[in-house]
PDB file of C-alpha atoms in Angstrom:
ATOM      1  CA  ASP A   7      56.574  31.840 -62.226  1.00 96.00           C
ATOM      2  CA  ILE A   8      57.070  29.128 -64.896  1.00 98.00           C
ATOM      3  CA  MET A   9      53.879  27.462 -65.943  1.00 98.00           C
ATOM      4  CA  LEU A  10      53.874  23.863 -67.184  1.00 98.00           C
ATOM      5  CA  THR A  11      51.019  22.707 -69.494  1.00 98.00           C
ATOM      6  CA  GLN A  12      50.449  19.005 -69.970  1.00 98.00           C
ATOM      7  CA  THR A  13      48.583  17.347 -72.821  1.00 97.00           C
ATOM      8  CA  PRO A  14      46.473  15.385 -72.966  1.00 97.00           C
ATOM      9  CA  LEU A  15      44.696  15.813 -69.656  1.00 97.00           C
ATOM     10  CA  SER A  16      43.320  12.282 -70.029  1.00 96.00           C
ATOM     11  CA  SER A  17      44.638   9.316 -71.956  1.00 93.00           C
ATOM     12  CA  PRO A  18      42.767   6.085 -72.466  1.00 95.00           C
ATOM     13  CA  VAL A  19      45.240   3.391 -73.520  1.00 96.00           C
ATOM     14  CA  THR A  20      45.038  -0.248 -74.365  1.00 96.00           C
ATOM     15  CA  LEU A  21      47.185  -2.635 -72.393  1.00 97.00           C
ATOM     16  CA  GLY A  22      50.441  -3.376 -74.106  1.00 97.00           C
ATOM     17  CA  GLN A  23      50.217  -0.244 -76.339  1.00 97.00           C
ATOM     18  CA  PRO A  24      52.389   2.838 -76.028  1.00 97.00           C
ATOM     19  CA  ALA A  25      51.499   6.020 -74.332  1.00 98.00           C
ATOM     20  CA  SER A  26      52.870   9.537 -74.564  1.00 98.00           C
ATOM     21  CA  ILE A  27      52.426  12.660 -72.420  1.00 98.00           C
ATOM     22  CA  SER A  28      53.554  16.104 -73.298  1.00 98.00           C
ATOM     23  CA  CYS A  29      54.730  18.865 -70.952  1.00 98.00           C
ATOM     24  CA  ARG A  30      55.273  22.388 -72.290  1.00 98.00           C
ATOM     25  CA  SER A  31      56.914  25.079 -70.305  1.00 98.00           C
ATOM     26  CA  SER A  32      56.137  28.778 -70.526  1.00 98.00           C
ATOM     27  CA  GLN A  33      59.926  29.469 -70.470  1.00 97.00           C
ATOM     28  CA  SER A  34      63.003  27.596 -71.350  1.00 98.00           C
ATOM     29  CA  LEU A  35      64.002  25.113 -68.539  1.00 98.00           C
ATOM     30  CA  VAL A  36      67.657  25.309 -69.428  1.00 98.00           C
ATOM     31  CA  HIS A  37      69.505  26.575 -66.326  1.00 97.00           C
ATOM     32  CA  SER A  38      72.565  28.833 -66.604  1.00 96.00           C
ATOM     33  CA  ASP A  39      74.563  25.849 -65.374  1.00 95.00           C
ATOM     34  CA  GLY A  40      73.635  23.946 -68.531  1.00 96.00           C
ATOM     35  CA  ASN A  41      71.243  21.497 -66.875  1.00 97.00           C
ATOM     36  CA  THR A  42      67.536  21.166 -67.386  1.00 98.00           C
ATOM     37  CA  TYR A  43      65.608  20.478 -64.228  1.00 98.00           C
ATOM     38  CA  LEU A  44      62.506  18.760 -65.448  1.00 98.00           C
ATOM     39  CA  SER A  45      61.210  15.636 -63.693  1.00 98.00           C
ATOM     40  CA  TRP A  46      58.193  13.351 -64.005  1.00 98.00           C
ATOM     41  CA  LEU A  47      56.105  11.861 -61.193  1.00 98.00           C
ATOM     42  CA  HIS A  48      53.405   9.146 -61.110  1.00 98.00           C
ATOM     43  CA  GLN A  49      50.593   9.029 -58.631  1.00 98.00           C
ATOM     44  CA  ARG A  50      48.455   5.953 -58.344  1.00 97.00           C
ATOM     45  CA  PRO A  51      44.890   6.362 -56.937  1.00 95.00           C
ATOM     46  CA  GLY A  52      45.071   6.900 -53.183  1.00 95.00           C
ATOM     47  CA  GLN A  53      48.949   6.838 -53.155  1.00 98.00           C
ATOM     48  CA  PRO A  54      51.515   9.630 -52.889  1.00 98.00           C
ATOM     49  CA  PRO A  55      53.507  10.675 -55.945  1.00 98.00           C
ATOM     50  CA  ARG A  56      56.630   8.776 -56.777  1.00 98.00           C
ATOM     51  CA  LEU A  57      59.525   9.885 -58.876  1.00 98.00           C
ATOM     52  CA  LEU A  58      60.009   8.293 -62.311  1.00 98.00           C
ATOM     53  CA  ILE A  59      62.287  10.573 -64.302  1.00 98.00           C
ATOM     54  CA  TYR A  60      64.640  13.441 -63.368  1.00 98.00           C
ATOM     55  CA  ASP A  61      66.808  15.770 -65.391  1.00 98.00           C
ATOM     56  CA  VAL A  62      64.538  15.219 -68.424  1.00 98.00           C
ATOM     57  CA  SER A  63      65.622  11.656 -69.166  1.00 98.00           C
ATOM     58  CA  LYS A  64      67.308   9.924 -66.171  1.00 98.00           C
ATOM     59  CA  ARG A  65      65.356   7.069 -64.837  1.00 98.00           C
ATOM     60  CA  PHE A  66      65.043   6.938 -61.091  1.00 98.00           C
ATOM     61  CA  SER A  67      66.166   3.754 -59.145  1.00 97.00           C
ATOM     62  CA  GLY A  68      63.753   0.895 -59.687  1.00 97.00           C
ATOM     63  CA  VAL A  69      61.793   2.515 -62.490  1.00 98.00           C
ATOM     64  CA  PRO A  70      61.046   0.012 -65.350  1.00 97.00           C
ATOM     65  CA  ASP A  71      62.834   0.764 -68.586  1.00 97.00           C
ATOM     66  CA  ARG A  72      59.554   1.047 -70.394  1.00 98.00           C
ATOM     67  CA  PHE A  73      59.438   4.587 -69.044  1.00 98.00           C
ATOM     68  CA  SER A  74      61.478   7.186 -70.901  1.00 98.00           C
ATOM     69  CA  GLY A  75      61.813  10.943 -70.919  1.00 98.00           C
ATOM     70  CA  SER A  76      62.979  13.215 -73.548  1.00 98.00           C
ATOM     71  CA  GLY A  77      62.890  16.836 -74.758  1.00 98.00           C
ATOM     72  CA  ALA A  78      64.714  20.127 -74.493  1.00 98.00           C
ATOM     73  CA  GLY A  79      64.087  23.838 -73.943  1.00 97.00           C
ATOM     74  CA  THR A  80      60.335  24.142 -73.504  1.00 98.00           C
ATOM     75  CA  ASP A  81      59.015  20.821 -74.811  1.00 98.00           C
ATOM     76  CA  PHE A  82      59.229  17.570 -72.943  1.00 98.00           C
ATOM     77  CA  THR A  83      57.751  14.092 -73.379  1.00 98.00           C
ATOM     78  CA  LEU A  84      57.197  11.025 -71.129  1.00 98.00           C
ATOM     79  CA  LYS A  85      56.756   7.799 -73.038  1.00 98.00           C
ATOM     80  CA  ILE A  86      55.626   4.414 -71.855  1.00 98.00           C
ATOM     81  CA  SER A  87      56.608   1.806 -74.420  1.00 98.00           C
ATOM     82  CA  ARG A  88      54.040  -0.778 -73.391  1.00 98.00           C
ATOM     83  CA  VAL A  89      51.430   0.188 -70.895  1.00 98.00           C
ATOM     84  CA  GLU A  90      50.765  -2.214 -68.059  1.00 97.00           C
ATOM     85  CA  ALA A  91      47.852  -2.219 -65.618  1.00 96.00           C
ATOM     86  CA  GLU A  92      49.952  -0.809 -62.770  1.00 97.00           C
ATOM     87  CA  ASP A  93      50.678   2.312 -64.879  1.00 97.00           C
ATOM     88  CA  VAL A  94      47.256   3.798 -64.383  1.00 97.00           C
ATOM     89  CA  GLY A  95      47.007   7.037 -62.363  1.00 98.00           C
ATOM     90  CA  VAL A  96      48.044  10.630 -62.822  1.00 98.00           C
ATOM     91  CA  TYR A  97      51.391  11.787 -64.197  1.00 98.00           C
ATOM     92  CA  TYR A  98      52.884  15.114 -63.368  1.00 98.00           C
ATOM     93  CA  CYS A  99      55.827  17.002 -64.773  1.00 98.00           C
ATOM     94  CA  MET A 100      57.685  19.326 -62.435  1.00 98.00           C
ATOM     95  CA  GLN A 101      60.321  22.076 -63.033  1.00 98.00           C
ATOM     96  CA  ALA A 102      63.035  23.171 -60.586  1.00 97.00           C
ATOM     97  CA  THR A 103      65.066  25.336 -62.941  1.00 97.00           C
ATOM     98  CA  GLN A 104      63.624  28.588 -61.844  1.00 96.00           C
ATOM     99  CA  PHE A 105      62.876  28.292 -58.125  1.00 90.00           C
ATOM    100  CA  PRO A 106      61.232  29.316 -56.016  1.00 93.00           C
ATOM    101  CA  PRO A 107      58.651  28.205 -56.655  1.00 96.00           C
ATOM    102  CA  TYR A 108      58.926  24.638 -57.926  1.00 97.00           C
ATOM    103  CA  THR A 109      55.955  24.216 -60.269  1.00 98.00           C
ATOM    104  CA  PHE A 110      53.964  21.247 -61.506  1.00 98.00           C
ATOM    105  CA  GLY A 111      51.901  20.539 -64.547  1.00 98.00           C
ATOM    106  CA  GLN A 112      48.202  20.046 -63.982  1.00 98.00           C
ATOM    107  CA  GLY A 113      48.482  16.352 -64.364  1.00 98.00           C
ATOM    108  CA  THR A 114      47.571  13.703 -67.020  1.00 98.00           C
ATOM    109  CA  LYS A 115      45.235  10.870 -66.117  1.00 98.00           C
ATOM    110  CA  LEU A 116      46.176   7.574 -67.721  1.00 98.00           C
ATOM    111  CA  GLU A 117      43.417   4.968 -67.760  1.00 97.00           C
ATOM    112  CA  ILE A 118      42.981   1.643 -69.456  1.00 94.00           C
ATOM    113  CA  LYS A 119      40.411   1.315 -72.254  1.00 92.00           C
TER     114      LYS A 119
ATOM    115  CA  GLU B   9      64.762   1.962 -46.808  1.00 96.00           C
ATOM    116  CA  VAL B  10      63.735   5.602 -46.902  1.00 98.00           C
ATOM    117  CA  GLN B  11      60.603   6.194 -44.885  1.00 98.00           C
ATOM    118  CA  LEU B  12      58.740   9.537 -44.376  1.00 98.00           C
ATOM    119  CA  VAL B  13      55.700   9.503 -42.105  1.00 98.00           C
ATOM    120  CA  GLU B  14      53.519  12.585 -41.749  1.00 98.00           C
ATOM    121  CA  SER B  15      51.290  13.217 -38.755  1.00 98.00           C
ATOM    122  CA  GLY B  16      49.342  15.988 -37.109  1.00 98.00           C
ATOM    123  CA  GLY B  17      46.628  16.665 -39.658  1.00 98.00           C
ATOM    124  CA  GLY B  18      43.004  17.022 -38.753  1.00 98.00           C
ATOM    125  CA  LEU B  19      40.063  19.389 -38.742  1.00 98.00           C
ATOM    126  CA  VAL B  20      40.673  23.010 -37.884  1.00 98.00           C
ATOM    127  CA  GLN B  21      38.519  26.129 -38.049  1.00 98.00           C
ATOM    128  CA  PRO B  22      39.389  28.989 -40.402  1.00 98.00           C
ATOM    129  CA  GLY B  23      41.871  31.279 -38.688  1.00 98.00           C
ATOM    130  CA  GLY B  24      43.215  28.412 -36.621  1.00 98.00           C
ATOM    131  CA  SER B  25      46.615  26.782 -36.357  1.00 98.00           C
ATOM    132  CA  LEU B  26      48.027  23.363 -36.824  1.00 98.00           C
ATOM    133  CA  ARG B  27      51.486  21.737 -36.776  1.00 98.00           C
ATOM    134  CA  LEU B  28      52.398  18.942 -39.082  1.00 98.00           C
ATOM    135  CA  SER B  29      55.351  16.549 -38.488  1.00 98.00           C
ATOM    136  CA  CYS B  30      57.255  14.358 -40.829  1.00 98.00           C
ATOM    137  CA  ALA B  31      59.294  11.622 -39.177  1.00 98.00           C
ATOM    138  CA  ALA B  32      62.218  10.406 -41.369  1.00 98.00           C
ATOM    139  CA  SER B  33      64.206   7.210 -41.288  1.00 98.00           C
ATOM    140  CA  GLY B  34      66.455   5.200 -43.456  1.00 98.00           C
ATOM    141  CA  PHE B  35      68.772   7.987 -44.491  1.00 98.00           C
ATOM    142  CA  ALA B  36      70.993  10.675 -42.998  1.00 98.00           C
ATOM    143  CA  PHE B  37      68.300  13.262 -42.434  1.00 98.00           C
ATOM    144  CA  ARG B  38      70.492  16.120 -41.541  1.00 98.00           C
ATOM    145  CA  SER B  39      72.324  15.855 -44.854  1.00 97.00           C
ATOM    146  CA  TYR B  40      69.271  16.546 -47.030  1.00 97.00           C
ATOM    147  CA  ALA B  41      66.903  19.408 -47.787  1.00 98.00           C
ATOM    148  CA  MET B  42      63.273  18.599 -47.278  1.00 98.00           C
ATOM    149  CA  SER B  43      60.052  19.979 -48.808  1.00 98.00           C
ATOM    150  CA  TRP B  44      56.364  20.189 -48.252  1.00 98.00           C
ATOM    151  CA  VAL B  45      53.970  19.749 -51.173  1.00 98.00           C
ATOM    152  CA  ARG B  46      50.211  19.728 -50.925  1.00 98.00           C
ATOM    153  CA  GLN B  47      47.282  18.428 -52.896  1.00 98.00           C
ATOM    154  CA  ALA B  48      43.781  19.827 -52.516  1.00 98.00           C
ATOM    155  CA  PRO B  49      40.980  17.199 -52.879  1.00 97.00           C
ATOM    156  CA  GLY B  50      40.749  16.025 -56.484  1.00 96.00           C
ATOM    157  CA  LYS B  51      43.381  18.588 -57.542  1.00 98.00           C
ATOM    158  CA  GLY B  52      47.013  18.630 -58.697  1.00 98.00           C
ATOM    159  CA  LEU B  53      50.148  19.156 -56.751  1.00 98.00           C
ATOM    160  CA  GLU B  54      51.294  22.498 -55.265  1.00 98.00           C
ATOM    161  CA  TRP B  55      54.648  23.138 -53.726  1.00 98.00           C
ATOM    162  CA  VAL B  56      54.530  24.754 -50.303  1.00 98.00           C
ATOM    163  CA  SER B  57      58.017  25.114 -48.821  1.00 98.00           C
ATOM    164  CA  VAL B  58      61.540  23.772 -48.697  1.00 98.00           C
ATOM    165  CA  ILE B  59      64.229  23.876 -46.037  1.00 98.00           C
ATOM    166  CA  SER B  60      67.881  23.216 -46.264  1.00 97.00           C
ATOM    167  CA  GLY B  61      69.577  20.244 -44.493  1.00 97.00           C
ATOM    168  CA  GLY B  62      70.920  22.553 -41.781  1.00 96.00           C
ATOM    169  CA  GLY B  63      67.566  24.264 -41.344  1.00 96.00           C
ATOM    170  CA  ASP B  64      69.022  27.732 -41.764  1.00 96.00           C
ATOM    171  CA  SER B  65      67.469  28.544 -45.116  1.00 96.00           C
ATOM    172  CA  ALA B  66      63.841  28.109 -46.310  1.00 97.00           C
ATOM    173  CA  TYR B  67      61.613  29.239 -49.084  1.00 97.00           C
ATOM    174  CA  TYR B  68      57.879  29.438 -49.352  1.00 98.00           C
ATOM    175  CA  ALA B  69      55.100  29.644 -51.968  1.00 98.00           C
ATOM    176  CA  ASP B  70      53.525  33.020 -52.224  1.00 98.00           C
ATOM    177  CA  SER B  71      50.212  31.411 -51.096  1.00 98.00           C
ATOM    178  CA  VAL B  72      51.559  30.519 -47.668  1.00 98.00           C
ATOM    179  CA  GLN B  73      54.283  33.133 -47.176  1.00 98.00           C
ATOM    180  CA  GLY B  74      53.894  34.775 -43.763  1.00 98.00           C
ATOM    181  CA  ARG B  75      51.383  32.163 -42.525  1.00 98.00           C
ATOM    182  CA  PHE B  76      53.394  28.870 -42.676  1.00 98.00           C
ATOM    183  CA  THR B  77      56.805  28.154 -41.160  1.00 98.00           C
ATOM    184  CA  THR B  78      59.012  25.175 -41.964  1.00 98.00           C
ATOM    185  CA  SER B  79      61.520  23.943 -39.418  1.00 98.00           C
ATOM    186  CA  ARG B  80      63.424  20.766 -38.633  1.00 98.00           C
ATOM    187  CA  ASP B  81      64.995  19.055 -35.651  1.00 98.00           C
ATOM    188  CA  ASN B  82      67.935  17.007 -36.933  1.00 98.00           C
ATOM    189  CA  SER B  83      68.336  15.420 -33.575  1.00 98.00           C
ATOM    190  CA  LYS B  84      64.944  13.935 -33.953  1.00 98.00           C
ATOM    191  CA  ASN B  85      65.005  13.342 -37.695  1.00 98.00           C
ATOM    192  CA  THR B  86      61.826  15.318 -37.960  1.00 98.00           C
ATOM    193  CA  LEU B  87      60.486  17.973 -40.284  1.00 98.00           C
ATOM    194  CA  TYR B  88      57.714  20.329 -39.250  1.00 98.00           C
ATOM    195  CA  LEU B  89      55.237  22.595 -40.854  1.00 98.00           C
ATOM    196  CA  GLN B  90      53.602  25.188 -38.571  1.00 98.00           C
ATOM    197  CA  MET B  91      50.489  26.510 -40.197  1.00 98.00           C
ATOM    198  CA  SER B  92      48.714  29.642 -38.865  1.00 98.00           C
ATOM    199  CA  PHE B  93      45.809  31.746 -40.046  1.00 98.00           C
ATOM    200  CA  LEU B  94      44.471  28.747 -41.886  1.00 98.00           C
ATOM    201  CA  ARG B  95      42.005  29.345 -44.704  1.00 98.00           C
ATOM    202  CA  VAL B  96      39.500  27.047 -46.310  1.00 98.00           C
ATOM    203  CA  ASP B  97      41.636  26.886 -49.436  1.00 98.00           C
ATOM    204  CA  ASP B  98      44.488  25.363 -47.365  1.00 98.00           C
ATOM    205  CA  THR B  99      42.451  22.168 -47.193  1.00 98.00           C
ATOM    206  CA  ALA B 100      44.674  19.503 -48.660  1.00 98.00           C
ATOM    207  CA  VAL B 101      46.774  16.427 -48.170  1.00 98.00           C
ATOM    208  CA  TYR B 102      50.212  17.634 -47.141  1.00 98.00           C
ATOM    209  CA  TYR B 103      53.169  15.494 -48.256  1.00 98.00           C
ATOM    210  CA  CYS B 104      56.781  15.809 -47.070  1.00 98.00           C
ATOM    211  CA  ALA B 105      59.289  15.035 -49.729  1.00 98.00           C
ATOM    212  CA  LYS B 106      63.086  14.529 -49.671  1.00 98.00           C
ATOM    213  CA  VAL B 107      65.501  16.465 -51.874  1.00 97.00           C
ATOM    214  CA  PRO B 108      68.618  14.421 -52.822  1.00 96.00           C
ATOM    215  CA  ALA B 109      70.927  17.234 -51.702  1.00 93.00           C
ATOM    216  CA  PHE B 110      71.881  19.356 -48.661  1.00 93.00           C
ATOM    217  CA  GLY B 111      70.711  22.639 -50.243  1.00 91.00           C
ATOM    218  CA  PHE B 112      68.658  23.959 -53.118  1.00 87.00           C
ATOM    219  CA  TRP B 113      71.181  25.534 -55.431  1.00 88.00           C
ATOM    220  CA  THR B 114      72.659  22.272 -56.488  1.00 91.00           C
ATOM    221  CA  THR B 115      72.370  20.011 -59.558  1.00 91.00           C
ATOM    222  CA  ASP B 116      70.031  17.621 -57.694  1.00 93.00           C
ATOM    223  CA  ARG B 117      66.748  19.448 -58.086  1.00 96.00           C
ATOM    224  CA  PHE B 118      63.939  17.010 -57.707  1.00 97.00           C
ATOM    225  CA  PHE B 119      62.015  15.091 -54.958  1.00 98.00           C
ATOM    226  CA  ASP B 120      63.150  11.507 -54.728  1.00 98.00           C
ATOM    227  CA  TYR B 121      61.036  10.190 -51.873  1.00 98.00           C
ATOM    228  CA  TRP B 122      57.535  11.133 -50.624  1.00 98.00           C
ATOM    229  CA  GLY B 123      55.501  10.383 -47.438  1.00 98.00           C
ATOM    230  CA  GLN B 124      52.035   9.007 -47.477  1.00 98.00           C
ATOM    231  CA  GLY B 125      50.565  12.443 -46.599  1.00 98.00           C
ATOM    232  CA  SER B 126      48.433  14.009 -43.877  1.00 98.00           C
ATOM    233  CA  LEU B 127      45.024  15.465 -44.481  1.00 98.00           C
ATOM    234  CA  VAL B 128      44.306  18.936 -43.200  1.00 98.00           C
ATOM    235  CA  THR B 129      40.735  20.103 -43.386  1.00 98.00           C
ATOM    236  CA  VAL B 130      39.949  23.778 -42.697  1.00 98.00           C
ATOM    237  CA  SER B 131      36.201  24.195 -42.141  1.00 98.00           C
ATOM    238  CA  SER B 132      33.795  25.881 -39.762  1.00 96.00           C
TER     239      SER B 132
END
């Protein structure tokens, strides 16, 4: 199974400042069809996860443009250009290139300083 | 508006069984694959199973293979998870999630909508 490792596990950020989360895969996430099936999810406290980014860098409907995804191969990054209070919670990366199983990173907790 | 509402969770003894349901609305349920993902208390996300839009194909995580069965009733817009031989480490919130495609081997490989979750507690 593909393992996803996120860093950092916790990230205290000042409101209005940028934040960055890394997701590293144990194997390349490039599928034989040429696509890379890496997505990012956000889970606020007490809420279900919600999709932010899919296919590495495509923003899901309704997601603010302060969120962006990048990367290739085994290294991926989620960036928030200016953190807002509603961005607190846990962020997960997920791969669907080599399935089953779908696998998730262990999560990165974003909190406000 | 896409809505996914899980139900059926509760307290069950080790070795027992439970069936979760996920009622879907706001989209053409039969046209999309659906998945179950769980989250143990204070832990991360763990994929459990996925089923095709037609219900004729499903895959499971190794941790639940042979104990859990995913099915769907497209006439009722409902997804099910039958859980048997439950263990203490199956304790989790179980989420149903929608796949934006009929099957799995497509270029739409992510979960676009999630339900609120249903808590399953396995304890004696």
